[in-house]
XYZ file of C-alpha atoms in Angstrom:
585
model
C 0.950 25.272 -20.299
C 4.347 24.710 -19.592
C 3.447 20.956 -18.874
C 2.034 21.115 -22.641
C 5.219 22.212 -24.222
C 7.963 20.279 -22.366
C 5.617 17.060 -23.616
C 5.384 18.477 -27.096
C 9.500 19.245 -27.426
C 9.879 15.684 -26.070
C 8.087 14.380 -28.218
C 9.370 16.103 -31.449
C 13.073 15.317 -30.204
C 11.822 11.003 -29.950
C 9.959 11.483 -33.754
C 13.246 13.413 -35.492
C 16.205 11.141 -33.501
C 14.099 7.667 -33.147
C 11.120 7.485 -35.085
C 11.700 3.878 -35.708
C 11.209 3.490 -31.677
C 8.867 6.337 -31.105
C 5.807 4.479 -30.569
C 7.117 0.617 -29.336
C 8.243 1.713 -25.755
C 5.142 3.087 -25.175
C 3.262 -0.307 -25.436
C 2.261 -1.784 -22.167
C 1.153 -4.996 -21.165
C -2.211 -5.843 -19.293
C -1.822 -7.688 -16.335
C -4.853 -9.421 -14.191
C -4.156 -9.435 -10.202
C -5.625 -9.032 -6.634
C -4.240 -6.790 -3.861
C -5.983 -8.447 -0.432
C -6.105 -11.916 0.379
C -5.539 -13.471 3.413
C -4.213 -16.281 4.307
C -4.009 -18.592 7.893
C -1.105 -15.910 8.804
C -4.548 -13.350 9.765
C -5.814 -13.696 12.718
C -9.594 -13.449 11.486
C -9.114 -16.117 9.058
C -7.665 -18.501 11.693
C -9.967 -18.008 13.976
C -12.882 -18.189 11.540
C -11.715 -21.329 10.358
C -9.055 -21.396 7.422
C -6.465 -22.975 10.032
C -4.702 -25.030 7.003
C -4.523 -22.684 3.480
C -1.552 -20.394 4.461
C 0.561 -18.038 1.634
C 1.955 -20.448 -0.091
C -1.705 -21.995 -1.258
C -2.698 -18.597 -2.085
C 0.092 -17.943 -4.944
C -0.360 -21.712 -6.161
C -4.253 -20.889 -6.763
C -3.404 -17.566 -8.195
C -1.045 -18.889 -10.742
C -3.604 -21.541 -11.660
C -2.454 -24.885 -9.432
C -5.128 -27.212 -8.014
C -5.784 -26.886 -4.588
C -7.881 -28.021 -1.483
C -10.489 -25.652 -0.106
C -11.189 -26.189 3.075
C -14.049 -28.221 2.730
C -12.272 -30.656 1.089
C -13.169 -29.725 -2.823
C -10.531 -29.301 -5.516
C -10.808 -25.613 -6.339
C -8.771 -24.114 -9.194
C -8.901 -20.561 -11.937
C -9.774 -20.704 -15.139
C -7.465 -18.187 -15.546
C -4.530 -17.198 -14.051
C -3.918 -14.269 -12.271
C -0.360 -12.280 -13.031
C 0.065 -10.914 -9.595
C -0.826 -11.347 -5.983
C -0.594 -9.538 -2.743
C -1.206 -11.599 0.144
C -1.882 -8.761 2.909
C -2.388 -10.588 5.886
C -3.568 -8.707 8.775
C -0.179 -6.575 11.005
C -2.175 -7.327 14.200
C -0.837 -10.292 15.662
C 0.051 -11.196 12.763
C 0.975 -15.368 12.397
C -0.133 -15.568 15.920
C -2.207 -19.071 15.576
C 0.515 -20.650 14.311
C 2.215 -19.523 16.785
C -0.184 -20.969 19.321
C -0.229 -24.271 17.309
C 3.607 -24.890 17.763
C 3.972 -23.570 21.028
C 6.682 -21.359 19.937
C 9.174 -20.221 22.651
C 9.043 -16.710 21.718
C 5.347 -16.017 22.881
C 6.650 -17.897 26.522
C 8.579 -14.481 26.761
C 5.805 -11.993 27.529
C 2.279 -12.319 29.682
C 0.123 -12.072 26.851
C 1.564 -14.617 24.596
C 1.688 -16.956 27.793
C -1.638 -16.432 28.848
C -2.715 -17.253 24.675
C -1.239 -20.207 24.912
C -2.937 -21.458 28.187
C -5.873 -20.340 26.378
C -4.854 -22.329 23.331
C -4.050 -25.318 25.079
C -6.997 -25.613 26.651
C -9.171 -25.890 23.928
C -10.682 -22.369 23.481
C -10.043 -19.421 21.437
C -13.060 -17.747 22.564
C -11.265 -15.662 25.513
C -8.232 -15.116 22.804
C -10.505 -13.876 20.366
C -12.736 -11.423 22.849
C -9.395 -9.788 23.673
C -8.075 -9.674 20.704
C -11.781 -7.483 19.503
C -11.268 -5.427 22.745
C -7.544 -4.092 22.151
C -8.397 -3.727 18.175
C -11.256 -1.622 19.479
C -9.235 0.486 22.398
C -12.161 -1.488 24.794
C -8.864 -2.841 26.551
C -5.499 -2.016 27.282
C -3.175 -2.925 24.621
C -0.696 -5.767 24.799
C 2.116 -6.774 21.857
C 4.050 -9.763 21.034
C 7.280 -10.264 21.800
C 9.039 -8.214 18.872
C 10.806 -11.847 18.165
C 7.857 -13.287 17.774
C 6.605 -10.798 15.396
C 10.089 -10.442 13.195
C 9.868 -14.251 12.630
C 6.159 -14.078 11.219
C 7.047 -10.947 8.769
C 10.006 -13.027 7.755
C 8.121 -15.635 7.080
C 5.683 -14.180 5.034
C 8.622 -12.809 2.790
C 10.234 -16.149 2.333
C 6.808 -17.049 0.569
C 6.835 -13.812 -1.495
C 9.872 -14.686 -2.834
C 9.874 -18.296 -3.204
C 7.083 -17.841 -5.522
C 7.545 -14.581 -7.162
C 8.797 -14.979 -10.635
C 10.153 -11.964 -12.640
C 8.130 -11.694 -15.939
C 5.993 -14.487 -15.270
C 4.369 -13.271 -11.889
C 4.301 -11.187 -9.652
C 4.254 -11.897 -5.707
C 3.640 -8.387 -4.311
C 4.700 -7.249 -0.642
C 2.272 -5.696 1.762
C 0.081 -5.996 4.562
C -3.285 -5.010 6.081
C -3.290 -2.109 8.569
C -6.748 -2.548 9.971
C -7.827 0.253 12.315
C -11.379 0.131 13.237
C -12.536 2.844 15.495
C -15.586 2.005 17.423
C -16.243 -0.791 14.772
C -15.622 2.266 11.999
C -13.893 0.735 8.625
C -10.431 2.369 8.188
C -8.396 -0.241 6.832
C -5.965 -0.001 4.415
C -3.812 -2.831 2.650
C -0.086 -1.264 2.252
C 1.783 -2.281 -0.416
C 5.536 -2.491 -1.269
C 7.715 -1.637 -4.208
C 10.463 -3.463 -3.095
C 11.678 -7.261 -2.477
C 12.048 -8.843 1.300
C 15.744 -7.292 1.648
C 14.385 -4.111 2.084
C 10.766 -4.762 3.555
C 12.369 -6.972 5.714
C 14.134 -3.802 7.793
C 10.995 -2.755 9.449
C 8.546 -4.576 10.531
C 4.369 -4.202 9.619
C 2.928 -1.320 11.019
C -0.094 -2.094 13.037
C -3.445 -0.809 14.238
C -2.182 -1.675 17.984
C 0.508 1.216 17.553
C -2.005 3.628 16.389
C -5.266 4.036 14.618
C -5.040 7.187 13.062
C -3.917 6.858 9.239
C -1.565 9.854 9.720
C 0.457 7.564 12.034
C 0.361 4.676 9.415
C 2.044 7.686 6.872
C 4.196 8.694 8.892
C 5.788 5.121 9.578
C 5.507 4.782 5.591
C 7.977 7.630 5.503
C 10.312 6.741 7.708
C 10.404 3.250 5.769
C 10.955 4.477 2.687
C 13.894 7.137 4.172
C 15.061 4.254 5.717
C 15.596 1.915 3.043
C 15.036 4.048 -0.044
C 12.204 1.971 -1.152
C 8.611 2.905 -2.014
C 5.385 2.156 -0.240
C 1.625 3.121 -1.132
C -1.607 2.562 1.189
C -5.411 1.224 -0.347
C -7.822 2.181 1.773
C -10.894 -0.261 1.435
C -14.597 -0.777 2.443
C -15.631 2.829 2.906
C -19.254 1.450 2.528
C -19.061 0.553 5.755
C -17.387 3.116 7.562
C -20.424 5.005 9.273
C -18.828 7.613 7.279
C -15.748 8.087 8.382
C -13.594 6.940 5.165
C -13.739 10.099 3.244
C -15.165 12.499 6.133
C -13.523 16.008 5.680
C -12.171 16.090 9.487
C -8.872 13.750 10.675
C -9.500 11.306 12.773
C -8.342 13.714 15.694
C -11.384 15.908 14.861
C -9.559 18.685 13.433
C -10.312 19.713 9.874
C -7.923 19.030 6.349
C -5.118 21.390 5.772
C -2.755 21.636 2.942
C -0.120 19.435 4.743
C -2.582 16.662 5.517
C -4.588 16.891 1.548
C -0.738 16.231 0.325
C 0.247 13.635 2.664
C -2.920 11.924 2.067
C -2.619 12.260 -1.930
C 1.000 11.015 -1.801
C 0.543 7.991 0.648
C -3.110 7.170 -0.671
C -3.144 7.040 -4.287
C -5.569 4.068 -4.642
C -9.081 3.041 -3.724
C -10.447 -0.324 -3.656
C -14.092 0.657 -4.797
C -15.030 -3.357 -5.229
C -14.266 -6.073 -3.014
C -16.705 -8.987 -1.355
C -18.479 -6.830 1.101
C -20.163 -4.981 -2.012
C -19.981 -2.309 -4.177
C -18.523 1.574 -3.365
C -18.870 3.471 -6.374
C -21.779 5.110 -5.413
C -25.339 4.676 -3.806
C -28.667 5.193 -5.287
C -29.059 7.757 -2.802
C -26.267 9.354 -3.499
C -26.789 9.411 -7.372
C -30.740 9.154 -8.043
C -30.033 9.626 -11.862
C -27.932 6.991 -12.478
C -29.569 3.386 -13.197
C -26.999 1.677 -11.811
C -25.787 3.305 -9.092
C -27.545 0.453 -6.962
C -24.992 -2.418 -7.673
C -24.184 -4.832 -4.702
C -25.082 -2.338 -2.021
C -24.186 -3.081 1.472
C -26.470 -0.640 4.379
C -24.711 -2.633 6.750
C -23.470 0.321 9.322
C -20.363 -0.525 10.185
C -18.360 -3.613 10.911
C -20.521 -3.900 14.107
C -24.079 -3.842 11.498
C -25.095 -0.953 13.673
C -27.542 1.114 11.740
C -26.446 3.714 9.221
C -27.540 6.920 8.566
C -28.288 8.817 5.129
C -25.873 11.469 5.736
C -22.817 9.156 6.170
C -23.132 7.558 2.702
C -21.164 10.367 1.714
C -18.219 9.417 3.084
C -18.201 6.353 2.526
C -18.574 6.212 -1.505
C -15.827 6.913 -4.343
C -18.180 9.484 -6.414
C -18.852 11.705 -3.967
C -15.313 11.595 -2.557
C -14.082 12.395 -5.659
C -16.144 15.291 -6.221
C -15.993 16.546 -2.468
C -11.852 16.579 -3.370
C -12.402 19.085 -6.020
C -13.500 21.664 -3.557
C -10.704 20.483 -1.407
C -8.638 21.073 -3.718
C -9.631 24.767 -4.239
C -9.636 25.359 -0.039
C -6.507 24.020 0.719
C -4.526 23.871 -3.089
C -4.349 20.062 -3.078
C -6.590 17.366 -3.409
C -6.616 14.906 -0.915
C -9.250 12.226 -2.451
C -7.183 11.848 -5.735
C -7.458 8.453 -6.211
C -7.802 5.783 -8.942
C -9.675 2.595 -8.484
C -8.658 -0.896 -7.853
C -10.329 -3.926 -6.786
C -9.774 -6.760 -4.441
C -11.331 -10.011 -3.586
C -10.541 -9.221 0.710
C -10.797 -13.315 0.460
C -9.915 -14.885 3.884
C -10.033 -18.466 2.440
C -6.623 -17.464 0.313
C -8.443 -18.203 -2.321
C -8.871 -15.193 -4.792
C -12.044 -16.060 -6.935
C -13.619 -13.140 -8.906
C -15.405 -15.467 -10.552
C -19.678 -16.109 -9.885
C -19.551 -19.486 -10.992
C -16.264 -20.422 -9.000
C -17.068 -18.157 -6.174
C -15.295 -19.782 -2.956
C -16.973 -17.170 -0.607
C -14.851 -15.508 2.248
C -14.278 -17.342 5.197
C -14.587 -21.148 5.555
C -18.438 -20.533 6.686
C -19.191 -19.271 2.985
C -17.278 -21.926 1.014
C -19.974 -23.422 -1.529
C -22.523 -25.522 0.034
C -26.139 -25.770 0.097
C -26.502 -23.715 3.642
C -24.565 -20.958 2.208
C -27.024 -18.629 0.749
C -29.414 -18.943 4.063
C -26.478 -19.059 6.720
C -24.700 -16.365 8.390
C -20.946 -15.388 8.598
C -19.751 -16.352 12.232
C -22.216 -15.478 14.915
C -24.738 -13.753 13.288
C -22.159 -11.295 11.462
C -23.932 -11.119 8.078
C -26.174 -12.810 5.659
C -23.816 -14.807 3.312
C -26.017 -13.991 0.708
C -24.906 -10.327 0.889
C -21.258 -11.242 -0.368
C -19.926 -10.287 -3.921
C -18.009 -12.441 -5.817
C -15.549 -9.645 -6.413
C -13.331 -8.329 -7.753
C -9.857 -8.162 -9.295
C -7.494 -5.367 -10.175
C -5.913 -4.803 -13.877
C -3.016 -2.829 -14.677
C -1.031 -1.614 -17.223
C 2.501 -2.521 -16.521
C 5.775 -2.264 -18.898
C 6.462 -6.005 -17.822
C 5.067 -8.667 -14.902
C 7.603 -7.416 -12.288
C 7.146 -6.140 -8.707
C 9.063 -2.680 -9.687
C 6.583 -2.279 -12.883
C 3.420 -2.911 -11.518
C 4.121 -1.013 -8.527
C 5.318 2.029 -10.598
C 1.751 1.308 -12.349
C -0.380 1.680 -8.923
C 1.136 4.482 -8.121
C 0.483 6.129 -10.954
C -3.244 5.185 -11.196
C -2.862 3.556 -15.048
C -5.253 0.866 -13.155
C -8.567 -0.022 -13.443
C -11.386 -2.191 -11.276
C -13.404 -5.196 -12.642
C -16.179 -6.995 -10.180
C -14.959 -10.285 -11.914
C -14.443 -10.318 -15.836
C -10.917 -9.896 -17.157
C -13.034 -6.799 -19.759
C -9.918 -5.416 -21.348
C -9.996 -1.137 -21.167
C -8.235 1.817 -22.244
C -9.277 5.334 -21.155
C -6.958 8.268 -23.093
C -7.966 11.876 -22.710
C -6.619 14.841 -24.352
C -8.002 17.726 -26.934
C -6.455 16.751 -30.203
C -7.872 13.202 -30.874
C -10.305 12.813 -34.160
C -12.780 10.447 -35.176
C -10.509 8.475 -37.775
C -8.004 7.845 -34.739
C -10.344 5.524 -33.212
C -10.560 3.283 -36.700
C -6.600 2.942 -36.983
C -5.818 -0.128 -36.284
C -2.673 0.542 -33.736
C -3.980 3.007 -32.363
C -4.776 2.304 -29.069
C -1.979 -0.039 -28.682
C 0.713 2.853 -29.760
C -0.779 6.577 -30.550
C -3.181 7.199 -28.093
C -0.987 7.587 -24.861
C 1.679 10.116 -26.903
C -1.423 12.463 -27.998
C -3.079 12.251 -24.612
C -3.309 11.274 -21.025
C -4.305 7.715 -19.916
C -6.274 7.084 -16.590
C -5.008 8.303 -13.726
C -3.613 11.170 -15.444
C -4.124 15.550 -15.566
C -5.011 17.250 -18.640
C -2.929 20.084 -19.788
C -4.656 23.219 -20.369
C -6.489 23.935 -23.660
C -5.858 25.746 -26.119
C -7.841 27.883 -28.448
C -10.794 27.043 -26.262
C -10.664 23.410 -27.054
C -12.956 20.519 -25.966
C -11.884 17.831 -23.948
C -11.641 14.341 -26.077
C -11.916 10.869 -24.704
C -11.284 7.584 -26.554
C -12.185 4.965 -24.802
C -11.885 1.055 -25.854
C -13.298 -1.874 -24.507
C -13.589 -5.839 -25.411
C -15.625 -8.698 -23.846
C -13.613 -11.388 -21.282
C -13.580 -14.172 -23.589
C -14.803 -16.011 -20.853
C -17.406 -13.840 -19.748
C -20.693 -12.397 -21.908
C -20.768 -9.494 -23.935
C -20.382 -5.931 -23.254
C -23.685 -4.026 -23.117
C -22.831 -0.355 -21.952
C -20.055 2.147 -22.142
C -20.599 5.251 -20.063
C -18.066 8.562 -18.928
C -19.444 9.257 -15.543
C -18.126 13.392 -15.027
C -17.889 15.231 -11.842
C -17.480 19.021 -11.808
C -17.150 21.598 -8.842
C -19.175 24.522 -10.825
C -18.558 28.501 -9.808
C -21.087 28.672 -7.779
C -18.333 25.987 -5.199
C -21.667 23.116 -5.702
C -20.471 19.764 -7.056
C -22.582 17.794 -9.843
C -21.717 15.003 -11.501
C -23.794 13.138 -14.846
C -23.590 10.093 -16.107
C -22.928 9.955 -20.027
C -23.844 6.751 -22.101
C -20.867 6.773 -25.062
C -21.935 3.346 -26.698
C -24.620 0.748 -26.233
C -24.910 -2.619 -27.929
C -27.818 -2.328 -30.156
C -28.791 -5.831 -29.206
C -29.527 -7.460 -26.078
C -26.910 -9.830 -26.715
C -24.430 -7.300 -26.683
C -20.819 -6.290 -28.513
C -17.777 -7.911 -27.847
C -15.928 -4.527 -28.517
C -16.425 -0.605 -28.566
C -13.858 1.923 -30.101
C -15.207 5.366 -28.739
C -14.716 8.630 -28.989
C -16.453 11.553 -26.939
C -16.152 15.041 -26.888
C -17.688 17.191 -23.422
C -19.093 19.831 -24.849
C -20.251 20.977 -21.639
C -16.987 21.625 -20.736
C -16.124 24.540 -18.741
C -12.356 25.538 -18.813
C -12.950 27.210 -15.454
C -14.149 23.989 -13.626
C -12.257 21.481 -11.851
C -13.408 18.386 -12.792
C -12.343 14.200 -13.464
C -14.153 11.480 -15.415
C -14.151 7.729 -15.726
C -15.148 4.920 -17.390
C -17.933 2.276 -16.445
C -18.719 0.015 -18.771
C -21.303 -2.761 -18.050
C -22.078 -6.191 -19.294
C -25.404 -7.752 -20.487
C -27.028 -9.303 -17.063
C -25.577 -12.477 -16.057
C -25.848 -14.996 -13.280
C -24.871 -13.919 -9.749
C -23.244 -16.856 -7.530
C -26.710 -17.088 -5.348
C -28.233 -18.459 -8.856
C -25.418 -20.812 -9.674
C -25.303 -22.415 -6.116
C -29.262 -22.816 -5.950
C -28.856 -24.920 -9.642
C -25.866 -26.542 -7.824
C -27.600 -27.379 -5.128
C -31.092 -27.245 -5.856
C -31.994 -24.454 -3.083
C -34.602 -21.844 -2.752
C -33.183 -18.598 -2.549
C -34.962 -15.990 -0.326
C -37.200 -12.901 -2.327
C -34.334 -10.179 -1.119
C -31.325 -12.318 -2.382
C -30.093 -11.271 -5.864
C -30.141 -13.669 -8.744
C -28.490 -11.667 -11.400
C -25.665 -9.781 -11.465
C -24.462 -7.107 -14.330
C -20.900 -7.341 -13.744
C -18.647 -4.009 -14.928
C -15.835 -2.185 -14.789
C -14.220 1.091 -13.738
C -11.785 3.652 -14.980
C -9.272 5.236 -12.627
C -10.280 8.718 -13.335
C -8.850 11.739 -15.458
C -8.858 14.906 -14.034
C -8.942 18.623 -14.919
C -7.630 21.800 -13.320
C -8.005 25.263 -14.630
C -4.558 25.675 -13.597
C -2.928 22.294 -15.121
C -1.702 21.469 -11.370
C -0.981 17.809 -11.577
C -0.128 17.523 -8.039
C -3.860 19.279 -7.556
C-alpha cells in the first residue's frame, strides 16, 4: 500500500509541475540483441573448429557487415542487431591462441608447457581430454599462468570497446562461467554494467576456482565492492541439467534459506529460456494442458546425453521454477527463482543467427551443408537436426548504451523471441479500461505510469479490484503474421499446491494471421490471497524450420523424427503478485 501511494504522490507532483514532460521520459526504445556467443577466444569453439572467427567478426556480423563463415560462404543479417555480448568461455580462456603463437607466458608453468608440446605436435586430442577431466573434477586442476590469463581478458576488452558505439550499439561485457558437475548444466553467462576500466580490475571468474554458483556470487560481490560497478549472472540450458538448474537444495546438498533465496534473486535476475539446444519454457509433461508446451524439446540428459528421468524435468524448466519460487517465497520470505526471460543464440561460430532461413548452426560441424541435418555434432555429441535456430533477446532501454540496457536486464523490462524481432508490451495494473487500449499513444506513453511493465510487482488492490493486463503485439516485418496471444498464470493456492493455466487473450480469426493485437484482460479468477506471476506468449502462424529450408537448399531427405515446421514465439518476462506487495518477494 505504501508502494501505491508514494507512486501516486509522484505522479501527481510530475502532472501539476511538468505536465508538458509527464509522459515523454517515460518512452523507451526497443532494442534487438544476443547475450552468448562465442568466439575462437572459447576453448570449445577452437577446438571444435572455429580456429579463425574471433570477437571482432562477431560484432561486425551483429551490426550487419559481411563476413566469412567458416566454410568459406559470405554470411550476413538482414537485420542488425543493437547489442552484443560475446561471453566467451573463463576456462582457459584464449588458450588456442595462445598455443598458436607460442606465447612466452604459457612457457612459465607445467601445464601450459606440456599444451604446447601437445600443440606442436599436431594433436589437441590429449589437450582436450584434460581439459574435460579438470572441467569435470575427473583430474586435478591446473591454471594458467595469471599473465597469461590477464592478457586474454584484456584482449577481449580491447574488442568490446573498439567496437562499442554509444547510441548506435552496444558491445556488452561478460563472460561464460561454465560449471558442469558430473556433465550437469550449470552455466551461467555474467554480464557487466560497466566499460573495460573497471572490468578490467578482476579477472573472469571460472569454473576451475569453483563450481558452486554461490562461489561465482560471491566473487560478483567482491567485484562490484571493488570497483563500484554492477554485475548480473544468466543461467542457461536448464533443459539439460538432469535437474539440477532449479532443484530446491544448493549444490552442497543443503536446502534454500533466506540468505541464499536473496543472494540468488539479486545475482540471478535473468533466465535464458531459448537458446540452440531447444526450448525451456516448459515440457509437455510438465504442462499436459497446454498445446504448445512441446516446442523444440531436447530429452537429451545432460551434457553427457545420459538418460533423463521424468522427475528432473522439473528443475530444469522456467514454468515450474517459477511456480516452485512462489512457495519459496512463502518458506523462506524471498523468492529465489524470480526471474525474467531472455534469449540467446549460445552460437560458437560467432555468428549470432536467429534466423531459420540464415541459420549458421553452432559449431563449424553444423554450418549449412547438405550433411548437416543427418550428421552429428563432434563425436557422436548430438543429432544436428536437434538444434534451434534461436533466439535473440529484446529490451526496453532509455537509449543503445551499455549503462541503459544493463539497467534494463536487471530490471527484467526484457523479453525472449526464438527468432522474429515480434515487437511486445506487457503492462499490468487494476485501473486500465477498455478505451485505453484504442488510444493511439497509449502504449507508447500511458500505460507504464498507470501500471507495471514486465518484470515488475503489483501493488495491492484496492476495493477488491481485478488484476488488468494490456498487452500489445505486432508481426516482424520480416517474419509472418501473429496467430496467438496467450497470459500463461501461475498461482501457489491455500492449500501451498501450485497450478498454473494457460489463457488465450486474442487469436487471428484467419489462418493467415494479424499483424497486430491491442489486448486487454481482466483475471477474474483472481485471488488477492495468492501469490502468483503471469506472462505473455504469443505465437506465430507455422512457418518453416531451418531442416525444411536446407533440404530445398540442398535437395535432402530429412529423417520422419526431424521437424519441418516451426511456430516461432515469444515470451514475456513475468509480472508478479504478492498478498503483501513485497517487491523484493
Amino acid at each position: 500500500m505504501k508502494d501505491f501511494y508514494k507512486k501516486l504522490l509522484c505522479f501527481v507532483i510530475t502532472l501539476l509541475l511538468f505536465p508538458q514532460n509527464l509522459f515523454a521520459e517515460n518512452e523507451k526504445k526497443l532494442l534487438w540483441g544476443d547475450l552468448h556467443v562465442h568466439s575462437n577466444f572459447s576453448f570449445d569453439a577452437y577446438s571444435f573448429g572455429n580456429t579463425t572467427l574471433g570477437p571482432d567478426v562477431a560484432y561486425e556480423f551483429a551490426k550487419g557487415l559481411p563476413v566469412r563463415a567458416p566454410n568459406g560462404e559470405l554470411a550476413q543479417l538482414a537485420t542488425p542487431l543493437d547489442f552484443l555480448l560475446v561471453a566467451d568461455h573463463a576456462e582457459y580462456l584464449g588458450l588456442f591462441l595462445g598455443l598458436e603463437r607460442n606465447d612466452p607466458n604459457l612457457r612459465t608453468s607445467g601445464l601450459g608447457q606440456r599444451w604446447l608440446n601437445y600443440f606442436k605436435s599436431g594433436t589437441q586430442s590429449p589437450i582436450s581430454r584434460e581439459y574435460v577431466q579438470m572441467i569435470e573434477r575427473q583430474k586435478n586442476i591446473e591454471l594458467l599462468p595469471e599473465a597469461f590469463n590477464t592478457s586474454a581478458w584484456s584482449q577481449l576488452l580491447e574488442f568490446a570497446d573498439r567496437y562499442n558505439e554509444p547510441g548506435v550499439f552496444s558491445a556488452l561485457i561478460g563472460f561464460e562461467w561454465t560449471s558442469m558437475i558430473d556433465g550437469d548444466n550449470l552455466h551461467r553467462v555474467v554480464v557487466y554494467g560497466d566499460g573495460s576500466e573497471k572490468a578490467k580490475r578482476m579477472l573472469p571468474y571460472s569454473a576451475l576456482n569453483s563450481p558452486d554458483p554461490e562461489d561465482l556470487w560471491s566473487f560478483m560481490g567482491e567485484y562490484e565492492k571493488l570497483t563500484g560497478g554492477q554485475v548480473i549472472a544468466i543461467p542457461h540450458n536448464g533443459n539439460v541439467s538432469n535437474g539440477v538448474m532449479f532443484s530446491d537444495k544448493r549444490v552442497d546438498g543443503r536446502d534454500f534459506d533466506a540468505s541464499y533465496s536473496a543472494a540468488r534473486q539479486r545475482w540471478e535476475p535473468l533466465y535464458e529460456v531459448s537458446q540452440v539446444k531447444g526450448d525451456a519454457e516448459s515440457h509437455p509433461y510438465l504442462s499436459p494442458n497446454d498445446e504448445y508446451a512441446d516446442f523444440e524439446t531436447w530429452d537429451q540428459g545432460n551434457l553427457r546425453m545420459e538418460p533423463k528421468s521424468l522427475e528432473m524435468l522439473e528443475g530444469e524448466y522456467a514454468r515450474p521454477a517459477l511456480k516452485n519460487g512462489l512457495l519459496l517465497s512463502e518458506k523462506y520470505g524471498v523468492n529465489p527463482f524470480k526471474f525474467g526471460l531472455v534469449g540467446g543464440t549460445d552460437t560458437h561460430n560467432a555468428l549470432s543467427t536467429a534466423d531459420d532461413e540464415n541459420f549458421y548452426g553452432k559449431f563449424v560441424d553444423s554450418l549449412p551443408s547438405a550433411e548437416r541435418t543427418s550428421s552429428t555434432l563432434g563425436d557422436r555429441l548430438w543429432d544436428n537436426w536437434r538444434l534451434s535456430a534461436s533466439g535473440y533477446t529484446a529490451v526496453w532501454a532509455s537509449q543503445n548504451t551499455r549503462e541503459a540496457i544493463f539497467e534494463a536486464l536487471k530490471n527484467k523490462e526484457v523479453y525472449t523471441s526464438t527468432g522474429p524481432r515480434i515487437l511486445l508490451k506487457f503492462y499490468g495494473g487494476w485501473d486500465y479500461e477498455e478505451e485505453h487500449i484504442l488510444q493511439t499513444d497509449f502504449f507508447n506513453k500511458k500505460a507504464q505510469v498507470i501500471g507495471v511493465p514486465m518484470g515488475g510487482d503489483l501493488d495491492a488492490p484496492l476495493n477488491d479490484k481485478k488484476p488488468k493486463f494490456v498487452v500489445k503485439v505486432s508481426k516482424d516485418p520480416k517474419s509472418q503474421n501473429i496467430e496467438i496471444v496467450q497470459i500463461v498464470k501461475g498461482w501457489a493456492d491455500n492449500t501451498g499446491e501450485v497450478k498454473e493455466k494457460v489463457f488465450t487473450i486474442g487469436k487471428s480469426e484467419n489462418k493467415s494471421g494479424s499483424k497486430n493485437f491491442n489486448l486487454i484482460w481482466t483475471d477474474k479468477e483472481f485471488n488477492e490471497n495468492e501469490r502468483s506471476f503471469y506472462y505473455v506468449r504469443a505465437l506465430e502462424v507455422p512457418s518453416k524450420r531451418w531442416t525444411s529450408f536446407d533440404q530445398d537448399r540442398f535437395g535432402v531427405d530429412l529423417s520422419s523424427e526431424t521437424p519441418k515446421y516451426i511456430r516461432e514465439r515469444v515470451y514475456s518476462s513475468p509480472i508478479w503478485y504478492s498478498p503483501n506487495s513485497q517487491s523484493s518477494d
